[in-house]
mmCIF file of C-alpha atoms in Angstrom:
data_model
loop_
_atom_site.group_PDB
_atom_site.id
_atom_site.type_symbol
_atom_site.label_atom_id
_atom_site.label_comp_id
_atom_site.label_asym_id
_atom_site.label_seq_id
_atom_site.Cartn_x
_atom_site.Cartn_y
_atom_site.Cartn_z
ATOM 1 C CA SER U 263 -66.278 79.836 -40.380
ATOM 2 C CA THR U 264 -64.942 76.994 -38.799
ATOM 3 C CA PRO U 265 -65.227 73.435 -40.217
ATOM 4 C CA ALA U 266 -67.358 71.488 -39.648
ATOM 5 C CA ALA U 267 -65.225 68.234 -37.222
ATOM 6 C CA ALA U 268 -65.806 64.413 -39.067
ATOM 7 C CA PRO U 269 -67.187 62.708 -36.843
ATOM 8 C CA ALA U 270 -64.902 60.765 -34.253
ATOM 9 C CA THR U 271 -63.584 57.226 -34.464
ATOM 10 C CA THR U 272 -62.750 55.194 -31.332
ATOM 11 C CA ILE U 273 -60.847 52.395 -32.114
ATOM 12 C CA GLY U 274 -60.515 50.036 -29.150
ATOM 13 C CA GLY U 275 -62.682 49.749 -26.194
ATOM 14 C CA GLY U 276 -65.699 47.591 -25.963
ATOM 15 C CA GLY U 277 -66.673 47.832 -29.472
ATOM 16 C CA GLY U 278 -64.107 47.263 -31.243
ATOM 17 C CA VAL U 279 -63.788 48.360 -35.214
ATOM 18 C CA ASN U 280 -65.454 47.229 -37.919
ATOM 19 C CA ILE U 281 -62.364 47.638 -40.976
ATOM 20 C CA TYR U 282 -64.918 46.591 -43.938
ATOM 21 C CA GLN U 283 -67.235 49.831 -43.503
ATOM 22 C CA TRP U 284 -64.763 51.829 -44.867
ATOM 23 C CA LEU U 285 -63.450 49.091 -47.129
ATOM 24 C CA PRO U 286 -65.697 48.757 -50.315
ATOM 25 C CA PHE U 287 -65.681 44.794 -50.282
ATOM 26 C CA THR U 288 -67.178 42.704 -47.265
ATOM 27 C CA GLN U 289 -64.659 40.550 -45.200
ATOM 28 C CA GLN U 290 -66.425 37.544 -47.369
ATOM 29 C CA ASP U 291 -64.736 38.964 -50.589
ATOM 30 C CA LEU U 292 -61.525 39.404 -49.031
ATOM 31 C CA THR U 293 -61.545 35.784 -47.756
ATOM 32 C CA ALA U 294 -63.465 35.093 -51.865
ATOM 33 C CA ALA U 295 -59.877 36.467 -52.883
ATOM 34 C CA SER U 296 -57.238 35.629 -50.872
ATOM 35 C CA ARG U 297 -58.525 32.161 -51.859
ATOM 36 C CA ALA U 298 -58.419 32.533 -55.876
ATOM 37 C CA THR U 299 -55.223 34.353 -55.368
ATOM 38 C CA VAL U 300 -53.059 31.531 -53.901
ATOM 39 C CA ALA U 301 -54.953 29.310 -55.712
ATOM 40 C CA PHE U 302 -53.728 30.822 -59.178
ATOM 41 C CA ALA U 303 -50.196 31.641 -57.540
ATOM 42 C CA ALA U 304 -50.241 27.453 -57.373
ATOM 43 C CA ASP U 305 -51.193 26.531 -60.623
ATOM 44 C CA TYR U 306 -48.902 30.156 -62.598
ATOM 45 C CA GLU U 307 -45.234 28.780 -62.323
ATOM 46 C CA ASN U 308 -46.596 24.491 -62.177
ATOM 47 C CA TRP U 309 -45.916 23.489 -66.263
ATOM 48 C CA SER U 310 -44.208 21.087 -67.439
ATOM 49 C CA TYR U 311 -42.291 20.417 -71.344
ATOM 50 C CA THR U 312 -44.669 18.060 -72.464
ATOM 51 C CA GLU U 313 -47.697 20.022 -71.832
ATOM 52 C CA PRO U 314 -49.605 22.336 -74.358
ATOM 53 C CA ALA U 315 -50.820 26.188 -73.855
ATOM 54 C CA GLN U 316 -54.011 24.495 -73.821
ATOM 55 C CA ALA U 317 -53.662 22.529 -70.644
ATOM 56 C CA TYR U 318 -51.580 24.655 -68.644
ATOM 57 C CA VAL U 319 -54.507 27.745 -69.331
ATOM 58 C CA ALA U 320 -57.277 24.723 -68.102
ATOM 59 C CA LYS U 321 -56.478 24.023 -65.236
ATOM 60 C CA MET U 322 -56.675 27.176 -63.890
ATOM 61 C CA ASN U 323 -60.420 27.274 -65.633
ATOM 62 C CA GLY U 324 -62.316 29.845 -63.458
ATOM 63 C CA LEU U 325 -59.755 31.409 -61.422
ATOM 64 C CA VAL U 326 -58.646 33.418 -63.985
ATOM 65 C CA THR U 327 -60.370 35.587 -66.631
ATOM 66 C CA THR U 328 -61.288 34.679 -69.879
ATOM 67 C CA ASN U 329 -59.345 37.374 -71.469
ATOM 68 C CA PHE U 330 -56.073 36.973 -69.361
ATOM 69 C CA ALA U 331 -56.758 33.372 -69.642
ATOM 70 C CA ALA U 332 -56.160 34.285 -74.035
ATOM 71 C CA SER U 333 -53.174 36.110 -72.905
ATOM 72 C CA LEU U 334 -51.525 33.551 -70.746
ATOM 73 C CA GLN U 335 -52.219 31.435 -73.493
ATOM 74 C CA ASN U 336 -50.512 33.130 -76.217
ATOM 75 C CA SER U 337 -47.352 34.538 -73.416
ATOM 76 C CA TYR U 338 -47.082 30.309 -73.090
ATOM 77 C CA ALA U 339 -46.925 29.297 -76.448
ATOM 78 C CA THR U 340 -44.772 31.787 -77.177
ATOM 79 C CA PRO U 341 -42.160 30.083 -79.744
ATOM 80 C CA GLY U 342 -38.653 30.835 -78.139
ATOM 81 C CA VAL U 343 -39.991 30.440 -74.379
ATOM 82 C CA ALA U 344 -42.017 27.002 -76.379
ATOM 83 C CA ALA U 345 -38.964 25.745 -77.652
ATOM 84 C CA LEU U 346 -36.255 26.536 -74.051
ATOM 85 C CA ARG U 347 -38.593 24.893 -72.379
ATOM 86 C CA SER U 348 -38.766 21.676 -74.903
ATOM 87 C CA ALA U 349 -35.019 21.317 -75.311
ATOM 88 C CA GLN U 350 -33.771 21.633 -71.710
ATOM 89 C CA LYS U 351 -36.761 19.638 -70.539
ATOM 90 C CA GLN U 352 -38.359 22.122 -67.893
ATOM 91 C CA ILE U 353 -40.556 20.738 -65.159
ATOM 92 C CA SER U 354 -41.357 24.370 -62.752
ATOM 93 C CA THR U 355 -43.639 23.533 -59.584
ATOM 94 C CA SER U 356 -44.112 26.014 -57.535
ATOM 95 C CA SER U 357 -46.565 26.915 -54.374
ATOM 96 C CA GLY U 358 -47.758 30.633 -53.552
ATOM 97 C CA GLY U 359 -48.809 33.028 -50.250
ATOM 98 C CA ILE U 360 -50.062 36.258 -50.031
ATOM 99 C CA ALA U 361 -47.482 38.621 -49.203
ATOM 100 C CA SER U 362 -49.854 42.171 -48.836
ATOM 101 C CA ILE U 363 -52.554 44.190 -50.295
ATOM 102 C CA ARG U 364 -51.310 46.664 -52.817
ATOM 103 C CA SER U 365 -54.150 48.489 -53.900
ATOM 104 C CA PHE U 366 -57.904 47.925 -54.189
ATOM 105 C CA GLY U 367 -60.767 49.564 -55.138
ATOM 106 C CA THR U 368 -64.841 48.694 -55.819
ATOM 107 C CA GLY U 369 -64.664 45.042 -57.485
ATOM 108 C CA SER U 370 -60.429 44.995 -57.972
ATOM 109 C CA ILE U 371 -57.756 43.767 -55.161
ATOM 110 C CA THR U 372 -54.400 43.599 -56.228
ATOM 111 C CA PHE U 373 -52.048 41.689 -53.859
ATOM 112 C CA VAL U 374 -48.483 41.046 -53.566
ATOM 113 C CA VAL U 375 -47.579 37.402 -53.743
ATOM 114 C CA ASN U 376 -44.583 35.457 -52.925
ATOM 115 C CA ILE U 377 -44.234 32.282 -55.662
ATOM 116 C CA ALA U 378 -41.613 29.732 -55.325
ATOM 117 C CA GLN U 379 -40.402 27.937 -57.478
ATOM 118 C CA ARG U 380 -38.367 24.654 -58.052
ATOM 119 C CA LEU U 381 -36.426 24.307 -61.678
ATOM 120 C CA ALA U 382 -35.712 21.527 -62.887
ATOM 121 C CA THR U 383 -33.679 20.931 -66.312
ATOM 122 C CA THR U 384 -31.610 18.957 -67.976
ATOM 123 C CA SER U 385 -28.495 21.125 -66.253
ATOM 124 C CA GLY U 386 -30.132 20.345 -63.114
ATOM 125 C CA THR U 387 -32.034 22.121 -60.735
ATOM 126 C CA SER U 388 -32.874 25.635 -59.583
ATOM 127 C CA ASN U 389 -35.070 26.970 -56.880
ATOM 128 C CA SER U 390 -36.331 30.887 -56.893
ATOM 129 C CA THR U 391 -38.705 33.315 -55.065
ATOM 130 C CA LYS U 392 -40.423 36.108 -56.763
ATOM 131 C CA GLN U 393 -42.610 38.628 -55.581
ATOM 132 C CA TYR U 394 -45.438 39.332 -57.962
ATOM 133 C CA ALA U 395 -48.720 41.656 -58.630
ATOM 134 C CA VAL U 396 -51.548 39.870 -58.848
ATOM 135 C CA THR U 397 -55.096 41.487 -59.594
ATOM 136 C CA VAL U 398 -58.429 40.032 -59.030
ATOM 137 C CA VAL U 399 -61.683 41.290 -60.645
ATOM 138 C CA SER U 400 -65.589 40.445 -59.377
ATOM 139 C CA ASN U 401 -67.504 38.963 -61.499
ATOM 140 C CA ALA U 402 -70.823 36.760 -62.026
ATOM 141 C CA THR U 403 -68.606 33.785 -60.625
ATOM 142 C CA GLY U 404 -67.034 35.291 -58.084
ATOM 143 C CA TRP U 405 -62.906 36.754 -58.065
ATOM 144 C CA GLN U 406 -61.192 35.559 -61.160
ATOM 145 C CA VAL U 407 -57.595 36.646 -61.502
ATOM 146 C CA ASN U 408 -57.477 39.374 -64.329
ATOM 147 C CA ASP U 409 -53.957 40.017 -64.141
ATOM 148 C CA VAL U 410 -50.359 39.275 -63.034
ATOM 149 C CA GLU U 411 -47.066 41.010 -63.232
ATOM 150 C CA LEU U 412 -43.632 41.659 -61.865
ATOM 151 C CA ALA U 413 -43.987 43.037 -58.529
ATOM 152 C CA GLY U 414 -41.503 45.786 -59.033
ATOM 153 C CA ALA U 415 -42.824 46.613 -61.729
ATOM 154 C CA GLY U 416 -44.920 48.820 -63.294
ATOM 155 C CA ASN U 417 -46.592 51.468 -61.144
ATOM 156 C CA GLN U 418 -46.353 50.612 -57.901
#
């Protein structure tokens, strides 16, 4: 027997295409998820050596899940990292933008995000841009960041 043909999907013409019918999220979800991601990107590499870990994470309140907030706080307070930040009087400012969508599933979207950082220290100032994979999840309070890692690390 011959397999049944899949229904034809036309692109173009008068009706246009609603790609969201094929995705596990709505256009509004994508907008909300991307807003949370960009807001997080602005805060992630924005800190000062005078800022305690609790204050660093507090500015991301509502943007990150509770578990991820605890992880960020622990990472920020790591003794060797915190001591270097203080010794060099590091102050970091940043901005970020979404480069692409890496993956998605029901209730989860991973964006590739470019974060530009300006780092001022007692030795001078440097500028760099890094790509991160930022995963946001949908929960009762909206879309929140649940994970961040360098875009080149892990599974891609």
